[in-house]
């Protein structure tokens, strides 16, 4: 119960599709979403595959709560191998497409092979068809989605790529509902390599739970008592832009390519400024928090900008003009570009230019070249030919390696590690390169009451966060509901019809994290890759709460060893056979 | 529980409005303004904390309180349950709860935050 019981396989090479029964044993161990997605992906592919070859696969996975009224459950998990980092890559996207896949009768979809010519896939309940997409190739995500909705019907839910994905840019994302992204690691480029322009889904089937009265009772209680409280309602009143001022106050707002943690122009891009141009709120399927903000600034309209965009494409580029950030955001959304990586690489190019290392024709705070960058990157034209390949590539070609702000080739999100040491460990040990979604210790370090400038207790804090998020994104629940594992177990129990405990969920989180680690180890990643850029270890921040701080490399190394030991991994970060056996990982 | 807290918030808010009217501090928070000169601080109630502001005030409110009061005192005076404030920033920099407030300070209060 809770599951549709089927997984759809679409083979783009042969143009055929088939269904398989859901692997119930894996569903018991991994629940859904991220967990089940990475389990399917790791079982179907090898770690040595080329991310942009037909051997790579894309696994879209829902969870037992998808399509129900459980709040914050309207997400979809997408797993593949990253062309940016070479690691396993799992991304989440909100909106309505996840539940729609469930309504069509599938727990997940596996996309295999490569089509000779561009196509889009249409999944209309049991009917699965591929259609030529030659007329859509070269068009942005917004156009693509609007054309397909007009062609197929308004009720179809669509995931598409823009020019960035078509051009195999390793920071290309998937876009859904015009403004929602599975953003990181170049998942859009994998779609592009398969010549898959879009996936369109319509479902008309029910989602079943074992006892509807019991389900409604538990979900209602949790919604009233746990979800719609002051702990979560910041998402409704503000959404993520609230983090701009919070991070700036805590001295961890990336500024001018992570040269500082405080931005003097933060008031122009903080939540109050976003609220001034907000037109209305928006929510994903079944969400009561509604974190989305539709804004308009001049001609630019966007759902956003989210904190990560305001930080990486705002303060980190020295931009204190909200309209410019909104225009940058809207361009990236349409072109299908990840704003975190795009903001980072633009900031890096600005610093290289200012330092005289290479002239990219852009400096911090200059709006014109900044706004020209997304199209150049997505089309790999001019300076975009290099910038499209990410910070690591640009540093390798032109220099500036010590301030190339990436981990494993994935650019760093919006929390400065010198002002939150646990966050540095979270970036270093994330399963897809620098990522803020695997553990978020800044909640305690920067915004809570744990000392940010110590390694004491941080390894355990990060591990706990990694397990918690792994199972939360497997259920699939949104990040913005700070639900306890006990309450997660209650809702998992009424959705699946078997008694699920908090301990079991924590354990599943550990299993999922070890499964992704094992894939990465087999792909060649070891301790040396679990690190941070030199700037973090050697350059002190200038202003704010963390002024004068570096993150001592010796402390970081000690914490990393402690982290491995607590995890039952060896000194190189390889899970031991005993640990894998204990977690039932094969 | 949430309902009960809401009610508590509202009654505290009325109390706080009355206090605003008299530009005075309540006795349980210390001597009145007649004895110690008061200071005015601009409070920014971020996120859902804005519901603790007087109706129609938005999230920015001016609060007068006796000199020598701290961020923690301010939170109590406004009537926000402590667990709903993760931290306060004074003039744009995060400070401890025992930070003493001065006339003209801007104090931003944040709820616990999750995700990102």
XYZ file of C-alpha atoms in Angstrom:
702
model
C 0.000 0.000 0.000
C 1.099 3.574 -0.613
C 2.925 2.345 -3.715
C 1.601 2.065 -7.260
C 3.526 -1.202 -7.594
C 5.056 -0.560 -11.015
C 8.188 1.003 -12.496
C 8.153 2.215 -16.093
C 11.244 1.709 -18.268
C 11.593 3.876 -21.383
C 14.333 2.813 -23.820
C 15.113 5.774 -26.042
C 17.441 3.744 -28.288
C 14.744 1.326 -29.409
C 11.863 3.704 -28.787
C 10.047 1.139 -26.648
C 8.774 0.968 -23.105
C 7.938 -1.745 -20.589
C 6.890 -1.976 -16.973
C 8.291 -4.032 -14.119
C 6.835 -4.850 -10.752
C 8.233 -2.575 -8.041
C 10.976 -4.375 -6.127
C 9.176 -4.689 -2.774
C 12.278 -5.668 -0.865
C 14.040 -2.512 -2.002
C 10.921 -0.483 -1.158
C 11.041 -1.906 2.382
C 14.709 -1.021 2.787
C 14.785 2.296 0.896
C 11.147 3.545 1.095
C 11.046 5.683 -2.075
C 12.373 8.901 -3.596
C 16.112 9.348 -3.107
C 16.658 5.969 -1.459
C 14.798 3.872 -3.973
C 16.101 6.029 -6.821
C 19.762 5.538 -5.937
C 19.180 1.831 -5.267
C 17.624 1.336 -8.712
C 20.268 3.499 -10.374
C 23.236 1.797 -8.699
C 21.799 -1.615 -9.548
C 21.142 -0.767 -13.194
C 24.418 0.966 -14.044
C 28.107 0.757 -13.258
C 30.149 3.500 -11.568
C 32.566 3.676 -14.500
C 30.051 4.796 -17.125
C 30.416 8.067 -19.006
C 27.699 10.391 -17.673
C 26.853 11.680 -21.144
C 26.861 8.296 -22.902
C 23.806 6.149 -23.667
C 24.950 3.869 -20.811
C 23.894 6.440 -18.251
C 20.305 6.203 -17.031
C 17.925 8.581 -15.327
C 15.691 7.291 -12.541
C 12.699 9.435 -11.593
C 11.216 8.193 -8.341
C 8.200 9.082 -6.254
C 7.504 7.816 -2.751
C 4.741 6.231 -0.704
C 3.258 9.639 0.137
C 3.247 11.038 -3.425
C -0.241 11.896 -4.563
C -1.708 11.828 -1.054
C -2.744 14.866 0.957
C 0.239 14.519 3.289
C 1.696 18.032 3.400
C 4.969 18.819 1.630
C 4.945 15.485 -0.220
C 4.630 16.789 -3.792
C 8.223 16.280 -4.833
C 10.044 14.045 -7.283
C 13.530 12.599 -6.960
C 15.755 12.262 -10.039
C 18.934 10.167 -9.979
C 21.685 9.824 -12.558
C 25.469 10.068 -12.826
C 26.683 13.656 -12.790
C 28.615 15.049 -15.758
C 29.866 17.825 -13.438
C 31.260 15.769 -10.573
C 31.340 12.169 -11.809
C 29.522 11.142 -8.629
C 26.067 9.706 -8.285
C 23.654 12.626 -8.606
C 20.266 12.801 -6.937
C 18.168 15.944 -7.295
C 14.695 16.853 -6.114
C 12.103 18.945 -7.896
C 8.829 20.279 -6.546
C 5.671 21.276 -8.326
C 3.180 18.636 -9.382
C 5.020 16.228 -11.677
C 5.887 13.705 -8.944
C 2.289 13.067 -7.875
C 1.228 12.989 -11.547
C 3.623 10.073 -12.201
C 1.963 8.239 -9.321
C -1.495 9.050 -10.701
C -0.349 7.542 -14.004
C 0.232 4.314 -12.117
C 4.005 4.303 -11.596
C 6.256 4.606 -8.577
C 9.121 5.501 -10.827
C 10.395 5.895 -14.364
C 13.759 4.711 -15.686
C 15.041 6.380 -18.850
C 17.638 4.415 -20.797
C 19.647 4.670 -24.024
C 19.712 7.529 -26.484
C 17.404 8.576 -29.270
C 18.956 9.346 -32.672
C 16.913 12.498 -33.037
C 15.397 14.835 -30.433
C 12.178 13.494 -28.914
C 9.771 14.174 -26.101
C 8.062 11.409 -24.176
C 4.364 11.397 -23.385
C 3.083 9.232 -20.575
C -0.693 9.224 -20.522
C -1.576 6.588 -17.917
C -0.616 3.258 -19.535
C 0.063 4.744 -22.961
C 3.700 5.700 -23.459
C 4.805 7.333 -26.720
C 7.802 9.179 -28.104
C 7.357 12.129 -30.468
C 9.803 14.110 -32.618
C 10.971 17.248 -30.831
C 12.856 18.853 -33.701
C 10.605 21.916 -33.541
C 11.256 22.318 -29.820
C 15.042 21.790 -29.934
C 16.760 25.114 -29.473
C 13.893 26.616 -27.495
C 13.872 27.536 -23.824
C 12.103 25.648 -21.047
C 9.317 28.218 -20.809
C 8.467 28.044 -24.499
C 8.773 24.276 -24.529
C 6.407 23.809 -21.630
C 3.823 26.246 -22.962
C 3.886 24.705 -26.456
C 3.556 21.177 -25.076
C 0.706 22.146 -22.779
C -1.100 23.687 -25.705
C -0.448 20.612 -27.841
C -1.268 17.937 -25.257
C -3.580 19.620 -22.784
C -3.261 21.861 -19.759
C -3.429 18.926 -17.337
C -0.129 17.409 -18.508
C 2.764 17.935 -16.118
C 6.061 18.570 -17.816
C 9.767 18.315 -17.124
C 11.958 19.832 -19.806
C 15.436 21.056 -20.640
C 16.480 24.318 -22.240
C 19.389 25.211 -24.493
C 21.879 24.473 -21.703
C 20.793 20.833 -21.512
C 20.793 20.450 -25.278
C 24.343 21.790 -25.413
C 25.455 19.348 -22.686
C 26.416 22.105 -20.267
C 27.438 20.384 -16.995
C 25.430 22.916 -14.986
C 22.198 22.356 -16.950
C 19.085 21.589 -14.926
C 15.613 20.161 -15.473
C 12.736 22.606 -15.276
C 9.142 21.884 -14.331
C 6.136 24.165 -13.903
C 8.214 26.894 -15.599
C 10.166 27.856 -12.504
C 10.973 24.716 -10.522
C 14.217 22.894 -11.020
C 16.019 19.668 -10.389
C 18.967 21.951 -10.373
C 22.383 20.602 -9.671
C 25.149 18.573 -11.208
C 24.128 18.773 -14.864
C 21.110 16.505 -14.836
C 19.764 18.552 -17.775
C 22.861 17.674 -19.799
C 22.102 13.975 -19.276
C 18.630 14.555 -20.770
C 20.327 16.473 -23.591
C 22.797 13.647 -24.251
C 19.824 11.327 -24.675
C 18.135 13.801 -27.046
C 15.200 13.884 -24.647
C 13.717 17.376 -24.672
C 10.824 16.788 -22.302
C 8.790 14.311 -20.342
C 5.037 14.932 -20.227
C 2.841 13.056 -17.782
C -0.892 12.780 -17.173
C -2.393 10.329 -14.705
C -5.965 9.570 -13.756
C -5.530 6.694 -11.327
C -6.083 6.723 -7.588
C -3.414 6.488 -4.910
C -4.359 3.991 -2.241
C -3.586 3.993 1.455
C -4.485 1.080 3.743
C -6.992 2.895 5.948
C -8.160 6.245 4.688
C -9.783 7.329 7.967
C -6.651 6.597 9.955
C -4.502 8.287 7.297
C -6.629 11.446 7.351
C -6.579 11.523 11.139
C -2.793 11.278 11.431
C -2.115 13.674 8.569
C -4.625 16.190 9.954
C -3.026 16.068 13.387
C 0.458 16.478 11.994
C -0.627 19.335 9.763
C -2.177 21.246 12.668
C 0.331 20.492 15.364
C 3.617 19.982 13.576
C 3.511 21.577 10.135
C 1.595 24.850 10.425
C 3.646 26.212 13.321
C 6.085 29.058 13.792
C 8.915 26.620 13.162
C 7.856 26.216 9.530
C 5.646 29.164 8.644
C 8.568 31.374 7.686
C 8.301 29.462 4.422
C 4.843 30.956 3.865
C 5.481 34.484 5.100
C 8.805 34.826 3.318
C 10.212 31.693 1.764
C 13.947 31.222 1.380
C 14.803 34.925 0.762
C 14.566 35.246 4.558
C 17.924 33.492 4.715
C 19.690 36.473 3.082
C 19.445 38.616 6.196
C 19.855 35.650 8.537
C 23.065 34.573 6.776
C 24.378 38.106 6.517
C 23.831 38.608 10.257
C 25.658 35.358 10.955
C 28.519 36.359 8.643
C 28.061 33.467 6.201
C 26.528 35.171 3.145
C 28.916 34.414 0.243
C 30.171 37.748 -1.022
C 32.367 38.456 -4.060
C 33.328 34.858 -4.734
C 33.512 33.951 -1.049
C 35.975 36.738 -0.235
C 33.705 37.809 2.607
C 30.674 36.643 4.583
C 28.895 39.982 4.866
C 27.467 41.952 1.960
C 27.048 45.693 2.430
C 24.202 45.715 -0.127
C 22.191 42.913 1.494
C 19.145 45.104 2.152
C 18.554 45.462 -1.575
C 18.241 41.694 -2.018
C 16.751 40.600 1.327
C 13.298 39.213 1.972
C 11.736 42.602 2.604
C 12.844 43.713 -0.869
C 11.542 40.506 -2.457
C 8.216 40.950 -0.666
C 7.961 44.444 -2.112
C 7.859 43.029 -5.652
C 5.930 39.879 -4.813
C 2.745 39.336 -6.788
C 1.495 36.179 -5.098
C 2.538 32.953 -3.374
C 2.747 29.502 -4.925
C 2.797 25.968 -3.561
C 3.698 22.490 -4.751
C 1.094 19.737 -4.816
C -0.404 19.089 -1.355
C 1.737 21.750 0.280
C 0.329 23.951 3.013
C 3.458 26.043 3.427
C 3.600 27.611 -0.054
C 7.183 28.864 -0.021
C 7.123 30.047 -3.655
C 7.063 33.776 -4.447
C 5.949 35.051 -7.832
C 7.712 38.345 -8.359
C 7.768 40.952 -11.070
C 10.505 43.480 -11.604
C 10.244 45.514 -14.774
C 9.715 43.032 -17.592
C 11.099 40.104 -15.654
C 8.735 37.652 -14.006
C 9.911 34.666 -12.035
C 8.918 32.325 -9.254
C 11.792 33.144 -6.970
C 14.423 34.280 -6.563
C 15.279 31.698 -3.938
C 17.978 32.250 -1.345
C 20.591 30.330 -3.297
C 20.065 32.586 -6.306
C 20.088 35.769 -4.204
C 23.315 34.614 -2.560
C 25.293 33.108 -5.443
C 24.007 35.348 -8.228
C 23.532 38.339 -5.912
C 26.004 39.030 -3.128
C 28.554 36.564 -4.481
C 28.681 38.547 -7.732
C 28.601 41.848 -5.824
C 25.158 42.580 -7.288
C 22.879 44.662 -5.069
C 20.193 45.291 -7.687
C 17.204 43.021 -7.115
C 15.813 43.538 -10.599
C 19.126 42.376 -12.077
C 19.091 39.225 -9.936
C 15.495 38.524 -10.980
C 16.427 38.947 -14.644
C 19.436 36.659 -14.214
C 17.163 34.128 -12.476
C 14.501 34.293 -15.202
C 17.136 33.833 -17.923
C 18.657 30.811 -16.165
C 15.227 29.233 -15.643
C 14.375 29.561 -19.311
C 17.780 28.405 -20.557
C 17.751 25.551 -18.045
C 20.774 26.587 -15.986
C 21.482 25.969 -12.314
C 21.691 29.422 -10.706
C 24.047 28.190 -7.959
C 26.716 27.006 -10.385
C 26.067 29.810 -12.880
C 26.350 32.449 -10.139
C 29.534 30.840 -8.884
C 31.268 30.659 -12.235
C 30.359 34.263 -13.034
C 31.731 35.364 -9.650
C 34.903 33.370 -10.297
C 35.293 35.025 -13.720
C 34.815 38.426 -12.050
C 37.582 37.738 -9.553
C 39.929 36.390 -12.236
C 39.316 39.576 -14.196
C 39.826 41.875 -11.210
C 43.023 40.075 -10.225
C 44.351 40.354 -13.785
C 44.644 36.575 -14.209
C 42.348 36.454 -17.228
C 40.068 39.107 -18.656
C 36.499 37.827 -18.920
C 35.245 41.383 -19.275
C 33.257 41.313 -16.053
C 33.872 42.737 -12.594
C 32.000 42.501 -9.304
C 28.819 44.532 -9.362
C 28.808 45.171 -13.127
C 25.331 44.385 -14.332
C 25.621 44.331 -18.133
C 28.165 41.489 -18.557
C 26.533 39.653 -15.653
C 23.187 39.612 -17.452
C 24.782 38.541 -20.728
C 26.472 35.548 -19.109
C 23.584 33.026 -18.840
C 22.883 32.949 -22.597
C 26.603 32.721 -23.412
C 26.999 29.841 -20.958
C 23.918 27.939 -22.148
C 24.928 28.306 -25.794
C 28.663 27.870 -25.081
C 29.475 31.013 -27.010
C 32.322 33.480 -26.394
C 33.421 33.443 -22.754
C 30.534 31.033 -22.166
C 32.485 28.243 -23.874
C 34.775 28.067 -20.833
C 32.376 29.224 -18.137
C 29.879 26.523 -19.155
C 32.307 23.850 -18.004
C 32.312 25.154 -14.457
C 34.679 26.676 -11.945
C 37.024 23.680 -11.809
C 37.569 23.762 -15.573
C 38.110 27.532 -15.671
C 40.633 27.303 -12.817
C 42.464 24.477 -14.565
C 42.755 26.497 -17.755
C 43.412 30.019 -16.463
C 44.484 29.672 -12.814
C 42.987 30.745 -9.499
C 42.728 27.162 -8.255
C 43.006 28.281 -4.621
C 39.830 30.360 -4.878
C 37.880 28.074 -7.227
C 34.897 27.496 -4.968
C 33.898 23.915 -5.686
C 34.056 20.440 -4.178
C 34.383 17.451 -6.532
C 33.621 19.817 -9.423
C 30.280 21.031 -8.028
C 30.160 24.703 -7.074
C 29.554 25.690 -3.425
C 26.084 26.871 -2.341
C 25.228 29.842 -0.173
C 26.717 29.136 3.252
C 30.278 30.212 4.019
C 32.137 27.321 5.725
C 34.546 29.588 7.656
C 31.527 30.807 9.619
C 30.010 27.337 10.118
C 32.613 24.586 10.373
C 30.118 21.740 10.341
C 28.791 23.028 7.034
C 32.293 22.626 5.610
C 32.240 18.958 6.558
C 28.771 18.631 5.027
C 30.075 20.022 1.709
C 33.172 17.820 1.767
C 31.247 14.614 2.440
C 28.118 15.266 0.390
C 27.436 12.495 -2.099
C 27.369 14.832 -5.108
C 30.007 17.492 -4.426
C 29.350 20.767 -2.617
C 25.699 20.530 -1.689
C 23.594 22.124 1.035
C 20.833 19.523 0.827
C 22.633 16.542 2.351
C 23.066 18.035 5.805
C 22.334 21.553 6.954
C 24.230 22.135 10.208
C 24.035 25.899 9.673
C 20.585 25.670 11.240
C 22.362 25.021 14.536
C 25.692 26.704 13.921
C 24.770 29.968 12.238
C 21.093 30.339 13.130
C 20.967 28.221 16.306
C 22.950 27.801 19.465
C 25.894 25.572 18.612
C 29.364 27.149 18.450
C 30.141 27.459 14.720
C 33.904 27.755 15.250
C 34.675 24.344 16.680
C 34.845 20.789 15.376
C 33.522 19.391 18.662
C 30.454 17.271 17.989
C 30.236 18.335 14.359
C 30.952 14.924 12.805
C 27.970 13.445 14.647
C 25.836 16.483 13.823
C 26.586 16.166 10.103
C 26.028 12.401 10.084
C 22.669 12.845 11.824
C 21.676 15.469 9.270
C 22.762 13.302 6.350
C 20.691 10.376 7.565
C 17.709 12.577 8.332
C 17.708 14.281 4.934
C 18.336 11.004 3.112
C 15.212 9.426 4.557
C 13.199 12.635 4.377
C 13.907 12.912 0.644
C 13.039 9.238 0.300
C 9.623 9.591 1.883
C 9.506 12.216 -0.181
C 9.022 15.183 2.132
C 10.129 18.739 1.573
C 13.103 20.224 3.347
C 10.974 23.034 4.746
C 8.897 20.902 7.077
C 11.079 20.344 10.144
C 9.298 17.075 10.940
C 10.734 14.755 13.599
C 11.675 11.170 12.742
C 8.944 10.031 15.145
C 6.267 11.923 13.244
C 7.787 10.819 9.946
C 7.415 7.249 11.191
C 3.743 7.870 11.992
C 2.987 9.117 8.515
C 5.097 6.345 6.930
C 3.118 3.774 8.895
C -0.299 4.999 7.809
C 0.862 5.315 4.185
C 2.443 1.874 3.876
C 0.282 -0.122 6.282
C 3.229 -1.578 8.182
C 4.511 -0.401 11.523
C 7.496 1.852 10.822
C 9.657 3.141 13.671
C 11.855 6.218 13.908
C 14.850 3.921 14.430
C 14.037 2.106 11.191
C 13.903 5.402 9.306
C 17.222 6.546 10.757
C 18.693 3.215 9.774
C 17.324 3.557 6.231
C 18.924 7.004 6.057
C 22.276 5.462 6.939
C 21.720 2.704 4.376
C 20.984 5.264 1.661
C 24.027 7.349 2.503
C 26.266 4.299 2.405
C 24.742 3.200 -0.902
C 25.636 6.518 -2.543
C 29.093 6.440 -0.925
C 29.726 2.957 -2.239
C 28.850 4.075 -5.780
C 31.256 7.013 -5.479
C 34.026 4.863 -3.992
C 33.663 2.453 -6.896
C 33.858 5.462 -9.233
C 37.250 6.253 -7.683
C 36.476 8.848 -4.986
C 38.511 8.642 -1.774
C 39.517 10.879 1.117
C 41.523 13.272 -1.078
C 38.304 14.354 -2.797
C 36.525 15.043 0.514
C 37.989 18.491 0.986
C 37.368 22.212 0.552
C 39.003 24.946 -1.558
C 42.237 26.479 -0.255
C 40.558 29.847 0.264
C 38.557 28.342 3.141
C 41.684 27.005 4.853
C 44.031 29.907 4.197
C 42.226 33.247 3.795
C 40.490 34.939 6.694
C 37.050 36.474 6.331
C 37.064 40.242 6.647
C 33.774 41.265 8.206
C 30.998 40.202 10.544
C 30.620 37.457 13.088
C 33.348 35.312 11.478
C 35.764 38.203 10.793
C 39.387 37.149 10.974
C 38.484 33.470 10.774
C 39.985 30.787 8.630
C 38.951 27.163 8.861
C 42.141 25.443 10.096
C 43.026 22.558 7.785
C 44.348 20.453 10.674
C 41.026 20.762 12.495
C 39.145 19.864 9.343
C 41.303 16.740 8.830
C 40.755 15.630 12.421
C 37.013 16.076 12.047
C 37.018 14.136 8.770
C 38.804 11.202 10.449
C 36.291 11.295 13.282
C 33.492 11.361 10.718
C 34.836 8.262 8.935
C 35.318 6.433 12.236
C 31.780 7.205 13.416
C 30.454 5.992 10.083
C 32.358 2.720 10.171
C 34.399 3.728 7.129
C 38.160 3.255 6.853
C 40.685 6.129 6.848
C 40.215 6.561 3.095
C 36.465 6.922 3.493
C 35.590 3.467 2.174
C 32.667 1.717 3.901
C 33.931 -1.457 5.579
C 32.457 -4.844 4.588
C 31.085 -5.160 8.136
C 29.224 -1.865 7.815
C 27.776 -2.832 4.438
C 26.634 -6.173 5.766
C 25.102 -4.569 8.837
C 23.101 -2.249 6.558
C 22.065 -5.015 4.140
C 23.837 -3.322 1.216
C 25.009 -5.589 -1.574
C -1.185 23.409 21.257
C -0.601 25.835 18.413
C -3.987 27.369 19.147
C -3.096 27.852 22.792
C 0.141 29.508 21.817
C -1.647 31.758 19.406
C -3.971 32.854 22.164
C -1.040 33.463 24.426
C 0.592 35.493 21.717
C -2.448 37.682 21.253
C -2.914 38.402 24.935
C 0.762 39.204 25.255
C 0.473 41.462 22.261
C -2.375 43.447 23.821
C -0.292 43.804 26.912
C 2.574 45.046 24.824
C 0.347 47.538 22.987
C -0.795 48.972 26.275
C 2.819 49.295 27.247
C 3.575 51.043 23.962
C 0.764 53.496 24.639
C 2.177 54.590 27.941
C 5.743 54.478 26.637
C 6.557 52.715 29.828
C 7.897 49.345 30.867
C 5.801 46.925 32.910
C 6.910 46.539 36.515
C 7.894 42.885 36.199
C 10.467 43.821 33.598
C 12.089 46.379 35.830
C 11.610 49.859 37.161
C 9.336 52.175 35.201
C 10.557 54.756 32.746
C 9.960 57.420 35.385
C 12.971 56.079 37.253
C 15.228 55.006 34.362
C 15.193 56.710 30.979
C 13.820 54.494 28.225
C 15.437 53.704 24.919
C 13.702 53.118 21.610
C 14.670 50.193 19.391
C 13.383 49.232 15.963
C 12.355 45.588 16.025
C 12.082 43.608 12.797
C 9.929 40.527 13.318
C 11.047 38.171 10.563
C 9.076 35.253 9.189
C 5.977 34.217 11.088
C 7.058 36.303 14.088
C 5.335 39.227 12.383
C 2.083 38.042 13.902
C 3.382 39.232 17.257
C 3.368 42.800 15.949
C 0.352 44.998 16.670
C -2.281 44.615 13.924
C -1.548 46.722 10.867
C 2.001 47.502 11.939
C 3.781 45.193 9.490
C 6.941 43.555 10.721
C 8.793 46.682 11.785
C 7.764 48.093 15.146
C 9.341 50.563 17.537
C 9.555 49.371 21.128
C 10.484 51.532 24.097
C 12.054 49.800 27.034
C 14.145 50.765 30.029
C 17.851 51.172 29.486
C 19.962 48.158 30.232
C 17.530 45.629 28.797
C 18.746 42.771 26.607
C 17.605 40.958 23.460
C 16.082 38.274 25.689
C 14.147 40.914 27.675
C 12.850 42.373 24.444
C 11.562 38.976 23.294
C 9.762 38.510 26.620
C 8.260 41.987 26.499
C 6.882 41.402 23.008
C 5.531 38.085 24.239
C 7.126 35.638 21.832
C 7.652 32.141 23.258
C 11.424 31.705 23.454
C 11.495 28.467 21.443
C 10.233 30.351 18.399
C 13.198 32.716 18.316
C 16.368 31.083 17.042
C 18.503 34.197 17.212
C 18.559 37.955 17.212
C 20.757 40.321 15.234
C 21.544 43.829 16.447
C 22.359 46.352 13.737
C 22.887 43.568 11.209
C 25.176 41.343 13.275
C 24.082 38.257 15.146
C 24.389 38.774 18.899
C 23.874 36.713 22.035
C 20.590 36.883 23.925
C 22.250 38.799 26.766
C 23.380 41.607 24.443
C 22.401 44.920 25.996
C 20.341 47.229 23.786
C 21.019 50.895 23.146
C 18.786 53.707 21.993
C 18.375 53.555 18.209
C 19.387 49.899 17.808
C 17.735 47.817 15.103
C 16.980 44.326 16.357
C 16.058 41.575 13.886
C 14.460 38.434 15.341
C 14.365 35.146 13.427
C 12.395 31.925 13.879
C 14.147 28.559 13.599
C 14.965 27.945 9.941
C 15.138 24.715 8.002
C 16.113 23.661 4.511
C 17.725 26.182 2.204
